[in-house]
Short mmCIF file of N, CA and C in Angstrom, two decimals:
data_model
loop_
_atom_site.label_atom_id
_atom_site.label_comp_id
_atom_site.label_asym_id
_atom_site.label_seq_id
_atom_site.Cartn_x
_atom_site.Cartn_y
_atom_site.Cartn_z
N MET V 816 19.97 40.95 44.09
CA MET V 816 19.51 39.59 44.08
C MET V 816 20.57 38.72 44.75
N LYS V 817 20.11 37.80 45.57
CA LYS V 817 21.00 36.94 46.32
C LYS V 817 21.51 35.82 45.41
N PRO V 818 22.69 35.32 45.68
CA PRO V 818 23.23 34.23 44.86
C PRO V 818 22.31 33.01 44.85
N HIS V 819 21.66 32.75 45.94
CA HIS V 819 20.74 31.61 46.00
C HIS V 819 19.57 31.81 45.06
N ASP V 820 19.01 33.03 45.05
CA ASP V 820 17.90 33.34 44.15
C ASP V 820 18.35 33.30 42.69
N GLU V 821 19.54 33.78 42.47
CA GLU V 821 20.09 33.76 41.11
C GLU V 821 20.24 32.32 40.60
N ALA V 822 20.76 31.45 41.45
CA ALA V 822 20.96 30.04 41.09
C ALA V 822 19.59 29.38 40.83
N HIS V 823 18.63 29.71 41.68
CA HIS V 823 17.29 29.14 41.52
C HIS V 823 16.67 29.58 40.20
N GLU V 824 16.86 30.83 39.85
CA GLU V 824 16.34 31.36 38.59
C GLU V 824 17.03 30.71 37.39
N LEU V 825 18.36 30.57 37.50
CA LEU V 825 19.10 29.91 36.42
C LEU V 825 18.68 28.44 36.28
N PHE V 826 18.50 27.77 37.40
CA PHE V 826 18.06 26.37 37.36
C PHE V 826 16.68 26.27 36.69
N GLY V 827 15.78 27.17 36.99
CA GLY V 827 14.45 27.19 36.37
C GLY V 827 14.53 27.42 34.87
N ALA V 828 15.40 28.36 34.48
CA ALA V 828 15.59 28.64 33.06
C ALA V 828 16.17 27.42 32.35
N LEU V 829 17.12 26.75 33.02
CA LEU V 829 17.72 25.54 32.45
C LEU V 829 16.66 24.43 32.30
N ARG V 830 15.81 24.25 33.30
CA ARG V 830 14.75 23.24 33.26
C ARG V 830 13.78 23.55 32.12
N ARG V 831 13.38 24.82 31.99
CA ARG V 831 12.46 25.21 30.91
C ARG V 831 13.11 24.97 29.55
N SER V 832 14.41 25.27 29.43
CA SER V 832 15.13 25.04 28.16
C SER V 832 15.20 23.55 27.85
N SER V 833 15.44 22.73 28.86
CA SER V 833 15.49 21.28 28.66
C SER V 833 14.13 20.74 28.23
N GLU V 834 13.07 21.22 28.88
CA GLU V 834 11.72 20.79 28.50
C GLU V 834 11.41 21.20 27.07
N ARG V 835 11.80 22.42 26.71
CA ARG V 835 11.56 22.92 25.35
C ARG V 835 12.36 22.10 24.33
N ALA V 836 13.60 21.75 24.68
CA ALA V 836 14.43 20.93 23.80
C ALA V 836 13.79 19.54 23.61
N ALA V 837 13.25 18.96 24.66
CA ALA V 837 12.58 17.65 24.56
C ALA V 837 11.33 17.76 23.68
N GLU V 838 10.57 18.84 23.85
CA GLU V 838 9.39 19.05 23.01
C GLU V 838 9.78 19.19 21.54
N LEU V 839 10.84 19.95 21.28
CA LEU V 839 11.30 20.13 19.90
C LEU V 839 11.83 18.82 19.31
N ALA V 840 12.51 18.02 20.12
CA ALA V 840 13.02 16.72 19.63
C ALA V 840 11.85 15.79 19.28
N ALA V 841 10.82 15.78 20.11
CA ALA V 841 9.64 14.95 19.83
C ALA V 841 8.93 15.44 18.57
N ALA V 842 8.82 16.75 18.41
CA ALA V 842 8.18 17.32 17.22
C ALA V 842 9.00 16.97 15.98
N ARG V 843 10.33 17.05 16.08
CA ARG V 843 11.17 16.70 14.93
C ARG V 843 11.01 15.23 14.56
N LYS V 844 10.94 14.37 15.56
CA LYS V 844 10.77 12.94 15.30
C LYS V 844 9.45 12.69 14.55
N ARG V 845 8.37 13.34 14.99
CA ARG V 845 7.07 13.20 14.30
C ARG V 845 7.17 13.70 12.86
N LEU V 846 7.80 14.85 12.68
CA LEU V 846 7.93 15.43 11.34
C LEU V 846 8.82 14.56 10.44
N ASP V 847 9.89 13.97 11.01
CA ASP V 847 10.75 13.07 10.23
C ASP V 847 9.96 11.85 9.75
N GLN V 848 9.13 11.30 10.63
CA GLN V 848 8.31 10.14 10.25
C GLN V 848 7.33 10.52 9.14
N GLU V 849 6.71 11.67 9.29
CA GLU V 849 5.78 12.15 8.28
C GLU V 849 6.50 12.41 6.95
N ALA V 850 7.67 12.99 7.02
CA ALA V 850 8.43 13.31 5.81
C ALA V 850 8.93 12.06 5.12
N SER V 851 9.19 10.97 5.87
CA SER V 851 9.72 9.76 5.25
C SER V 851 8.74 9.20 4.21
N VAL V 852 7.46 9.33 4.48
CA VAL V 852 6.45 8.88 3.50
C VAL V 852 6.57 9.69 2.22
N TRP V 853 6.67 11.01 2.37
CA TRP V 853 6.75 11.89 1.21
C TRP V 853 8.08 11.72 0.46
N LEU V 854 9.15 11.48 1.20
CA LEU V 854 10.45 11.25 0.56
C LEU V 854 10.44 9.95 -0.25
N ARG V 855 9.78 8.93 0.29
CA ARG V 855 9.69 7.67 -0.45
C ARG V 855 8.85 7.86 -1.71
N LEU V 856 7.74 8.56 -1.59
CA LEU V 856 6.93 8.85 -2.78
C LEU V 856 7.73 9.64 -3.80
N ASP V 857 8.53 10.59 -3.34
CA ASP V 857 9.35 11.36 -4.26
C ASP V 857 10.35 10.46 -4.98
N ARG V 858 10.94 9.50 -4.25
CA ARG V 858 11.87 8.56 -4.90
C ARG V 858 11.15 7.72 -5.93
N LEU V 859 9.90 7.33 -5.63
CA LEU V 859 9.15 6.47 -6.55
C LEU V 859 8.62 7.23 -7.77
N ILE V 860 8.06 8.40 -7.52
CA ILE V 860 7.40 9.14 -8.60
C ILE V 860 8.34 10.13 -9.27
N GLY V 861 9.27 10.66 -8.50
CA GLY V 861 10.06 11.78 -8.97
C GLY V 861 11.15 11.46 -9.97
N THR V 862 11.29 10.20 -10.37
CA THR V 862 12.35 9.86 -11.31
C THR V 862 11.78 9.21 -12.55
N ASN V 863 12.44 9.45 -13.67
CA ASN V 863 12.07 8.82 -14.94
C ASN V 863 10.59 8.95 -15.27
N GLY V 864 10.03 10.10 -15.04
CA GLY V 864 8.62 10.31 -15.38
C GLY V 864 7.68 9.38 -14.61
N GLY V 865 8.07 9.00 -13.39
CA GLY V 865 7.21 8.14 -12.58
C GLY V 865 7.38 6.66 -12.88
N ARG V 866 8.41 6.30 -13.61
CA ARG V 866 8.61 4.89 -13.98
C ARG V 866 8.71 3.97 -12.76
N ALA V 867 9.45 4.41 -11.75
CA ALA V 867 9.60 3.58 -10.55
C ALA V 867 8.25 3.35 -9.88
N PHE V 868 7.42 4.40 -9.85
CA PHE V 868 6.10 4.25 -9.24
C PHE V 868 5.23 3.30 -10.07
N GLN V 869 5.30 3.41 -11.38
CA GLN V 869 4.54 2.50 -12.24
C GLN V 869 4.96 1.06 -12.00
N GLU V 870 6.27 0.83 -11.89
CA GLU V 870 6.74 -0.53 -11.63
C GLU V 870 6.29 -1.01 -10.26
N PHE V 871 6.29 -0.12 -9.27
CA PHE V 871 5.82 -0.49 -7.94
C PHE V 871 4.35 -0.89 -7.99
N ALA V 872 3.53 -0.06 -8.67
CA ALA V 872 2.10 -0.37 -8.78
C ALA V 872 1.89 -1.68 -9.54
N GLN V 873 2.65 -1.90 -10.61
CA GLN V 873 2.53 -3.15 -11.35
C GLN V 873 2.98 -4.33 -10.51
N SER V 874 3.96 -4.13 -9.64
CA SER V 874 4.41 -5.23 -8.79
C SER V 874 3.32 -5.64 -7.80
N LEU V 875 2.50 -4.68 -7.38
CA LEU V 875 1.37 -5.01 -6.51
C LEU V 875 0.35 -5.86 -7.27
N ASN V 876 0.10 -5.51 -8.53
CA ASN V 876 -0.81 -6.32 -9.36
C ASN V 876 -0.22 -7.70 -9.61
N LEU V 877 1.09 -7.76 -9.83
CA LEU V 877 1.73 -9.06 -10.03
C LEU V 877 1.55 -9.93 -8.80
N GLN V 878 1.68 -9.33 -7.61
CA GLN V 878 1.50 -10.11 -6.39
C GLN V 878 0.08 -10.66 -6.30
N ARG V 879 -0.91 -9.86 -6.69
CA ARG V 879 -2.30 -10.35 -6.71
C ARG V 879 -2.43 -11.52 -7.68
N LEU V 880 -1.82 -11.39 -8.87
CA LEU V 880 -1.86 -12.47 -9.85
C LEU V 880 -1.20 -13.73 -9.28
N ILE V 881 -0.05 -13.57 -8.65
CA ILE V 881 0.66 -14.71 -8.07
C ILE V 881 -0.18 -15.37 -6.99
N ASP V 882 -0.85 -14.58 -6.16
CA ASP V 882 -1.71 -15.14 -5.12
C ASP V 882 -2.82 -16.00 -5.73
N HIS V 883 -3.47 -15.48 -6.77
CA HIS V 883 -4.53 -16.24 -7.44
C HIS V 883 -3.95 -17.49 -8.12
N ALA V 884 -2.82 -17.32 -8.80
CA ALA V 884 -2.20 -18.44 -9.51
C ALA V 884 -1.79 -19.53 -8.52
N ASN V 885 -1.29 -19.15 -7.35
CA ASN V 885 -0.90 -20.15 -6.36
C ASN V 885 -2.09 -20.96 -5.87
N GLY V 886 -3.26 -20.33 -5.80
CA GLY V 886 -4.46 -21.08 -5.44
C GLY V 886 -4.73 -22.19 -6.45
N HIS V 887 -4.57 -21.88 -7.72
CA HIS V 887 -4.78 -22.89 -8.77
C HIS V 887 -3.63 -23.89 -8.79
N LEU V 888 -2.41 -23.40 -8.57
CA LEU V 888 -1.25 -24.29 -8.62
C LEU V 888 -1.31 -25.33 -7.50
N ARG V 889 -1.87 -24.96 -6.34
CA ARG V 889 -2.01 -25.94 -5.25
C ARG V 889 -2.90 -27.10 -5.68
N ARG V 890 -3.92 -26.82 -6.50
CA ARG V 890 -4.80 -27.89 -6.98
C ARG V 890 -4.14 -28.71 -8.08
N LEU V 891 -3.27 -28.08 -8.85
CA LEU V 891 -2.62 -28.76 -9.97
C LEU V 891 -1.39 -29.55 -9.53
N SER V 892 -0.65 -29.01 -8.55
CA SER V 892 0.57 -29.66 -8.09
C SER V 892 0.86 -29.20 -6.67
N GLN V 893 1.07 -30.14 -5.79
CA GLN V 893 1.39 -29.81 -4.40
C GLN V 893 2.86 -29.43 -4.23
N ARG V 894 3.61 -29.52 -5.31
CA ARG V 894 5.05 -29.35 -5.20
C ARG V 894 5.53 -27.91 -5.33
N TYR V 895 4.85 -27.09 -6.14
CA TYR V 895 5.40 -25.78 -6.49
C TYR V 895 4.56 -24.63 -5.98
N LYS V 896 5.24 -23.50 -5.80
CA LYS V 896 4.59 -22.26 -5.38
C LYS V 896 5.31 -21.12 -6.08
N LEU V 897 4.57 -20.15 -6.58
CA LEU V 897 5.17 -18.97 -7.21
C LEU V 897 5.51 -17.95 -6.13
N VAL V 898 6.67 -17.32 -6.27
CA VAL V 898 7.14 -16.34 -5.29
C VAL V 898 7.64 -15.11 -6.04
N GLN V 899 7.14 -13.94 -5.65
CA GLN V 899 7.59 -12.71 -6.28
C GLN V 899 9.00 -12.38 -5.78
N LYS V 900 9.87 -12.01 -6.70
CA LYS V 900 11.24 -11.66 -6.33
C LYS V 900 11.28 -10.26 -5.74
N LEU V 901 12.24 -10.04 -4.84
CA LEU V 901 12.44 -8.75 -4.21
C LEU V 901 13.78 -8.17 -4.67
N ASP V 902 13.87 -6.85 -4.70
CA ASP V 902 15.14 -6.23 -5.06
C ASP V 902 16.04 -6.14 -3.83
N LYS V 903 17.18 -5.49 -3.97
CA LYS V 903 18.15 -5.42 -2.87
C LYS V 903 17.62 -4.64 -1.66
N ASN V 904 16.57 -3.84 -1.86
CA ASN V 904 15.94 -3.09 -0.76
C ASN V 904 14.69 -3.78 -0.25
N ASP V 905 14.52 -5.06 -0.59
CA ASP V 905 13.35 -5.85 -0.21
C ASP V 905 12.04 -5.28 -0.74
N GLN V 906 12.11 -4.62 -1.89
CA GLN V 906 10.91 -4.12 -2.56
C GLN V 906 10.51 -5.11 -3.65
N PRO V 907 9.21 -5.32 -3.85
CA PRO V 907 8.77 -6.29 -4.87
C PRO V 907 9.16 -5.84 -6.27
N THR V 908 9.51 -6.83 -7.11
CA THR V 908 9.90 -6.55 -8.49
C THR V 908 8.82 -7.08 -9.43
N LEU V 909 9.08 -6.97 -10.71
CA LEU V 909 8.16 -7.48 -11.72
C LEU V 909 8.61 -8.86 -12.21
N ASP V 910 9.23 -9.61 -11.34
CA ASP V 910 9.72 -10.93 -11.69
C ASP V 910 9.33 -11.90 -10.58
N PHE V 911 9.28 -13.18 -10.92
CA PHE V 911 8.97 -14.18 -9.92
C PHE V 911 9.77 -15.44 -10.19
N SER V 912 9.81 -16.28 -9.19
CA SER V 912 10.47 -17.57 -9.33
C SER V 912 9.51 -18.64 -8.83
N VAL V 913 9.92 -19.87 -8.98
CA VAL V 913 9.12 -21.00 -8.53
C VAL V 913 9.83 -21.63 -7.34
N GLU V 914 9.11 -21.79 -6.25
CA GLU V 914 9.67 -22.43 -5.07
C GLU V 914 9.28 -23.90 -5.09
N ASP V 915 10.26 -24.76 -4.91
CA ASP V 915 10.02 -26.20 -4.84
C ASP V 915 9.75 -26.54 -3.38
N LEU V 916 8.51 -26.85 -3.06
CA LEU V 916 8.12 -27.11 -1.67
C LEU V 916 8.65 -28.44 -1.17
N TRP V 917 9.07 -29.31 -2.06
CA TRP V 917 9.65 -30.60 -1.66
C TRP V 917 11.12 -30.44 -1.27
N GLN V 918 11.72 -29.35 -1.72
CA GLN V 918 13.10 -29.03 -1.36
C GLN V 918 13.09 -27.64 -0.75
N VAL V 919 12.84 -27.56 0.53
CA VAL V 919 12.61 -26.31 1.23
C VAL V 919 13.71 -25.29 0.91
N GLY V 920 13.26 -24.10 0.56
CA GLY V 920 14.18 -23.01 0.27
C GLY V 920 14.73 -23.02 -1.14
N SER V 921 14.33 -24.00 -1.95
CA SER V 921 14.84 -24.10 -3.31
C SER V 921 14.00 -23.25 -4.25
N LYS V 922 14.62 -22.22 -4.82
CA LYS V 922 13.95 -21.36 -5.78
C LYS V 922 14.46 -21.72 -7.17
N LEU V 923 13.54 -21.88 -8.11
CA LEU V 923 13.89 -22.31 -9.46
C LEU V 923 13.45 -21.27 -10.47
N GLY V 924 14.16 -21.19 -11.56
CA GLY V 924 13.72 -20.40 -12.70
C GLY V 924 12.77 -21.26 -13.52
N LEU V 925 11.92 -20.62 -14.30
CA LEU V 925 10.96 -21.38 -15.11
C LEU V 925 11.66 -22.32 -16.09
N ARG V 926 12.82 -21.91 -16.56
CA ARG V 926 13.54 -22.72 -17.55
C ARG V 926 14.07 -24.03 -16.97
N SER V 927 14.19 -24.10 -15.66
CA SER V 927 14.71 -25.32 -15.04
C SER V 927 13.61 -26.37 -14.82
N LEU V 928 12.36 -26.00 -15.05
CA LEU V 928 11.25 -26.94 -14.89
C LEU V 928 11.11 -27.81 -16.14
N SER V 929 10.55 -28.99 -15.97
CA SER V 929 10.28 -29.84 -17.12
C SER V 929 9.13 -29.22 -17.93
N GLY V 930 8.91 -29.74 -19.10
CA GLY V 930 7.83 -29.22 -19.95
C GLY V 930 6.47 -29.30 -19.27
N GLY V 931 6.20 -30.44 -18.62
CA GLY V 931 4.92 -30.61 -17.94
C GLY V 931 4.78 -29.68 -16.75
N GLU V 932 5.86 -29.51 -15.99
CA GLU V 932 5.82 -28.61 -14.84
C GLU V 932 5.64 -27.17 -15.30
N ARG V 933 6.33 -26.80 -16.34
CA ARG V 933 6.21 -25.45 -16.89
C ARG V 933 4.79 -25.20 -17.38
N PHE V 934 4.18 -26.22 -18.01
CA PHE V 934 2.81 -26.08 -18.48
C PHE V 934 1.87 -25.86 -17.30
N LEU V 935 2.06 -26.59 -16.20
CA LEU V 935 1.19 -26.42 -15.03
C LEU V 935 1.33 -25.02 -14.43
N VAL V 936 2.55 -24.51 -14.38
CA VAL V 936 2.76 -23.15 -13.87
C VAL V 936 2.09 -22.14 -14.80
N SER V 937 2.25 -22.33 -16.10
CA SER V 937 1.63 -21.42 -17.07
C SER V 937 0.11 -21.49 -16.98
N LEU V 938 -0.42 -22.70 -16.82
CA LEU V 938 -1.87 -22.87 -16.68
C LEU V 938 -2.36 -22.18 -15.42
N ALA V 939 -1.63 -22.34 -14.32
CA ALA V 939 -2.01 -21.68 -13.07
C ALA V 939 -2.00 -20.16 -13.23
N LEU V 940 -1.00 -19.63 -13.94
CA LEU V 940 -0.95 -18.18 -14.18
C LEU V 940 -2.12 -17.73 -15.04
N ALA V 941 -2.46 -18.52 -16.08
CA ALA V 941 -3.60 -18.16 -16.94
C ALA V 941 -4.89 -18.19 -16.14
N LEU V 942 -5.05 -19.19 -15.29
CA LEU V 942 -6.25 -19.28 -14.47
C LEU V 942 -6.28 -18.14 -13.45
N GLY V 943 -5.13 -17.80 -12.90
CA GLY V 943 -5.06 -16.67 -11.96
C GLY V 943 -5.41 -15.37 -12.64
N LEU V 944 -4.94 -15.21 -13.88
CA LEU V 944 -5.27 -14.01 -14.64
C LEU V 944 -6.77 -13.93 -14.90
N SER V 945 -7.37 -15.06 -15.18
CA SER V 945 -8.82 -15.05 -15.42
C SER V 945 -9.58 -14.71 -14.14
N ASP V 946 -8.99 -14.98 -12.97
CA ASP V 946 -9.62 -14.61 -11.70
C ASP V 946 -9.61 -13.10 -11.48
N LEU V 947 -8.69 -12.40 -12.11
CA LEU V 947 -8.57 -10.96 -11.91
C LEU V 947 -9.56 -10.17 -12.75
N ARG V 948 -10.37 -10.87 -13.47
CA ARG V 948 -11.33 -10.18 -14.34
C ARG V 948 -12.27 -9.31 -13.50
N ASN V 949 -12.79 -8.28 -14.15
CA ASN V 949 -13.78 -7.41 -13.53
C ASN V 949 -14.65 -6.82 -14.63
N ARG V 950 -15.50 -5.89 -14.30
CA ARG V 950 -16.42 -5.33 -15.31
C ARG V 950 -15.69 -4.63 -16.43
N THR V 951 -14.61 -3.95 -16.10
CA THR V 951 -13.89 -3.20 -17.14
C THR V 951 -12.91 -4.08 -17.91
N LEU V 952 -12.57 -5.23 -17.35
CA LEU V 952 -11.65 -6.14 -18.01
C LEU V 952 -12.20 -7.56 -17.91
N PRO V 953 -13.26 -7.84 -18.68
CA PRO V 953 -13.82 -9.19 -18.59
C PRO V 953 -12.93 -10.20 -19.30
N VAL V 954 -12.66 -11.31 -18.62
CA VAL V 954 -11.91 -12.41 -19.22
C VAL V 954 -12.87 -13.59 -19.19
N GLU V 955 -13.54 -13.80 -20.31
CA GLU V 955 -14.55 -14.85 -20.35
C GLU V 955 -14.09 -16.08 -21.12
N THR V 956 -13.03 -15.94 -21.89
CA THR V 956 -12.55 -17.04 -22.72
C THR V 956 -11.08 -17.28 -22.45
N LEU V 957 -10.74 -18.54 -22.25
CA LEU V 957 -9.36 -18.93 -22.05
C LEU V 957 -8.99 -19.91 -23.15
N LEU V 958 -7.96 -19.59 -23.93
CA LEU V 958 -7.49 -20.46 -25.00
C LEU V 958 -6.16 -21.06 -24.60
N LEU V 959 -6.06 -22.38 -24.70
CA LEU V 959 -4.83 -23.08 -24.36
C LEU V 959 -4.35 -23.82 -25.60
N ASP V 960 -3.10 -23.57 -25.96
CA ASP V 960 -2.52 -24.18 -27.15
C ASP V 960 -1.45 -25.17 -26.71
N GLU V 961 -1.72 -26.43 -26.90
CA GLU V 961 -0.78 -27.51 -26.61
C GLU V 961 -0.39 -27.56 -25.14
N GLY V 962 0.66 -28.29 -24.85
CA GLY V 962 1.13 -28.42 -23.49
C GLY V 962 0.59 -29.63 -22.77
N PHE V 963 -0.60 -30.08 -23.16
CA PHE V 963 -1.21 -31.22 -22.47
C PHE V 963 -0.44 -32.51 -22.72
N GLY V 964 0.25 -32.60 -23.84
CA GLY V 964 1.01 -33.81 -24.16
C GLY V 964 2.19 -34.02 -23.24
N THR V 965 2.58 -33.00 -22.49
CA THR V 965 3.72 -33.11 -21.58
C THR V 965 3.29 -33.62 -20.21
N LEU V 966 1.99 -33.83 -19.99
CA LEU V 966 1.49 -34.22 -18.67
C LEU V 966 1.27 -35.73 -18.59
N ASP V 967 1.52 -36.29 -17.40
CA ASP V 967 1.17 -37.70 -17.20
C ASP V 967 -0.35 -37.77 -17.03
N GLN V 968 -0.91 -38.95 -17.05
CA GLN V 968 -2.36 -39.13 -17.05
C GLN V 968 -3.01 -38.52 -15.81
N GLU V 969 -2.40 -38.73 -14.64
CA GLU V 969 -2.98 -38.21 -13.40
C GLU V 969 -3.00 -36.68 -13.41
N THR V 970 -1.89 -36.06 -13.81
CA THR V 970 -1.81 -34.60 -13.85
C THR V 970 -2.74 -34.05 -14.91
N LEU V 971 -2.88 -34.76 -16.03
CA LEU V 971 -3.81 -34.35 -17.07
C LEU V 971 -5.23 -34.29 -16.53
N GLU V 972 -5.61 -35.28 -15.74
CA GLU V 972 -6.96 -35.30 -15.14
C GLU V 972 -7.15 -34.12 -14.19
N VAL V 973 -6.14 -33.80 -13.41
CA VAL V 973 -6.23 -32.66 -12.49
C VAL V 973 -6.40 -31.36 -13.28
N ALA V 974 -5.59 -31.19 -14.34
CA ALA V 974 -5.66 -29.98 -15.16
C ALA V 974 -7.03 -29.87 -15.83
N LEU V 975 -7.54 -30.97 -16.34
CA LEU V 975 -8.85 -30.94 -16.99
C LEU V 975 -9.96 -30.66 -15.98
N GLY V 976 -9.79 -31.15 -14.76
CA GLY V 976 -10.76 -30.83 -13.71
C GLY V 976 -10.81 -29.34 -13.43
N ALA V 977 -9.65 -28.70 -13.42
CA ALA V 977 -9.59 -27.25 -13.21
C ALA V 977 -10.28 -26.52 -14.35
N LEU V 978 -10.09 -27.00 -15.57
CA LEU V 978 -10.73 -26.36 -16.73
C LEU V 978 -12.24 -26.61 -16.72
N ASP V 979 -12.66 -27.80 -16.28
CA ASP V 979 -14.09 -28.08 -16.14
C ASP V 979 -14.72 -27.10 -15.16
N GLN V 980 -14.01 -26.82 -14.06
CA GLN V 980 -14.51 -25.88 -13.06
C GLN V 980 -14.67 -24.49 -13.66
N LEU V 981 -13.72 -24.07 -14.47
CA LEU V 981 -13.83 -22.77 -15.15
C LEU V 981 -15.06 -22.73 -16.03
N GLN V 982 -15.28 -23.81 -16.77
CA GLN V 982 -16.43 -23.85 -17.68
C GLN V 982 -17.73 -23.82 -16.88
N SER V 983 -17.77 -24.51 -15.75
CA SER V 983 -18.98 -24.49 -14.94
C SER V 983 -19.21 -23.13 -14.30
N ASP V 984 -18.15 -22.33 -14.18
CA ASP V 984 -18.27 -20.96 -13.66
C ASP V 984 -18.72 -19.98 -14.74
N GLY V 985 -18.99 -20.49 -15.94
CA GLY V 985 -19.49 -19.64 -17.02
C GLY V 985 -18.42 -19.11 -17.95
N ARG V 986 -17.23 -19.59 -17.85
CA ARG V 986 -16.17 -19.13 -18.74
C ARG V 986 -15.97 -20.16 -19.84
N ARG V 987 -15.59 -19.66 -20.99
CA ARG V 987 -15.33 -20.54 -22.12
C ARG V 987 -13.87 -20.94 -22.12
N VAL V 988 -13.64 -22.20 -22.42
CA VAL V 988 -12.27 -22.71 -22.48
C VAL V 988 -12.08 -23.36 -23.84
N GLY V 989 -11.12 -22.85 -24.58
CA GLY V 989 -10.78 -23.43 -25.88
C GLY V 989 -9.43 -24.10 -25.77
N ILE V 990 -9.34 -25.32 -26.30
CA ILE V 990 -8.10 -26.09 -26.20
C ILE V 990 -7.67 -26.52 -27.59
N ILE V 991 -6.40 -26.27 -27.89
CA ILE V 991 -5.81 -26.75 -29.13
C ILE V 991 -4.81 -27.82 -28.72
N SER V 992 -5.05 -29.05 -29.15
CA SER V 992 -4.18 -30.14 -28.72
C SER V 992 -4.23 -31.30 -29.69
N HIS V 993 -3.17 -32.09 -29.66
CA HIS V 993 -3.10 -33.31 -30.47
C HIS V 993 -3.20 -34.56 -29.60
N VAL V 994 -3.50 -34.40 -28.31
CA VAL V 994 -3.61 -35.53 -27.40
C VAL V 994 -4.95 -36.21 -27.63
N ALA V 995 -4.89 -37.49 -28.05
CA ALA V 995 -6.11 -38.22 -28.43
C ALA V 995 -7.08 -38.33 -27.26
N GLY V 996 -6.61 -38.69 -26.08
CA GLY V 996 -7.50 -38.82 -24.93
C GLY V 996 -8.17 -37.52 -24.58
N LEU V 997 -7.52 -36.43 -24.82
CA LEU V 997 -8.07 -35.12 -24.53
C LEU V 997 -9.20 -34.81 -25.48
N LYS V 998 -9.02 -35.13 -26.75
CA LYS V 998 -10.08 -34.90 -27.74
C LYS V 998 -11.33 -35.70 -27.37
N GLU V 999 -11.15 -36.93 -26.94
CA GLU V 999 -12.30 -37.77 -26.58
C GLU V 999 -13.02 -37.19 -25.39
N ARG V 1000 -12.31 -36.75 -24.39
CA ARG V 1000 -12.96 -36.22 -23.19
C ARG V 1000 -13.73 -34.95 -23.48
N ILE V 1001 -13.20 -34.13 -24.34
CA ILE V 1001 -13.86 -32.86 -24.63
C ILE V 1001 -15.03 -33.09 -25.56
#
């Protein structure tokens, strides 16, 4: 065999090896992507009897509740929005904070809100929870105990309007309160 033919044969073998290496690298990349899903599931389910996965699933339900509650909160107060907290890996947690839309970027704990503001957030959450009802979990009655005394007259009217809407949607609303104007309206 001539040196030229030998070099040509070696070059062909090198080209075929390079092509095979590229094919294997692409296959490994696909398999790594596929495996990342399974590795994440293993991290979620594979520890503490699936506790991490349960918390993840519950965090998805919490986000649904927050979405519904924010719809009600927009009608009750233009100032606040509920935001689900994220962990250090940007994964949703089972906790939330209140964002003050009048002070952009300001996140508040529930304890920092006034009594009336806290009542509106709680009412929005209760209304959001009632929105999550379904055939297996019917929520037909909403009972509210106090809290109305912490609202100014305008906010009280907005809150009562939201409760009137619930009642017109076929849900029962029970209110326990010592507010005289509230008793008269009901």
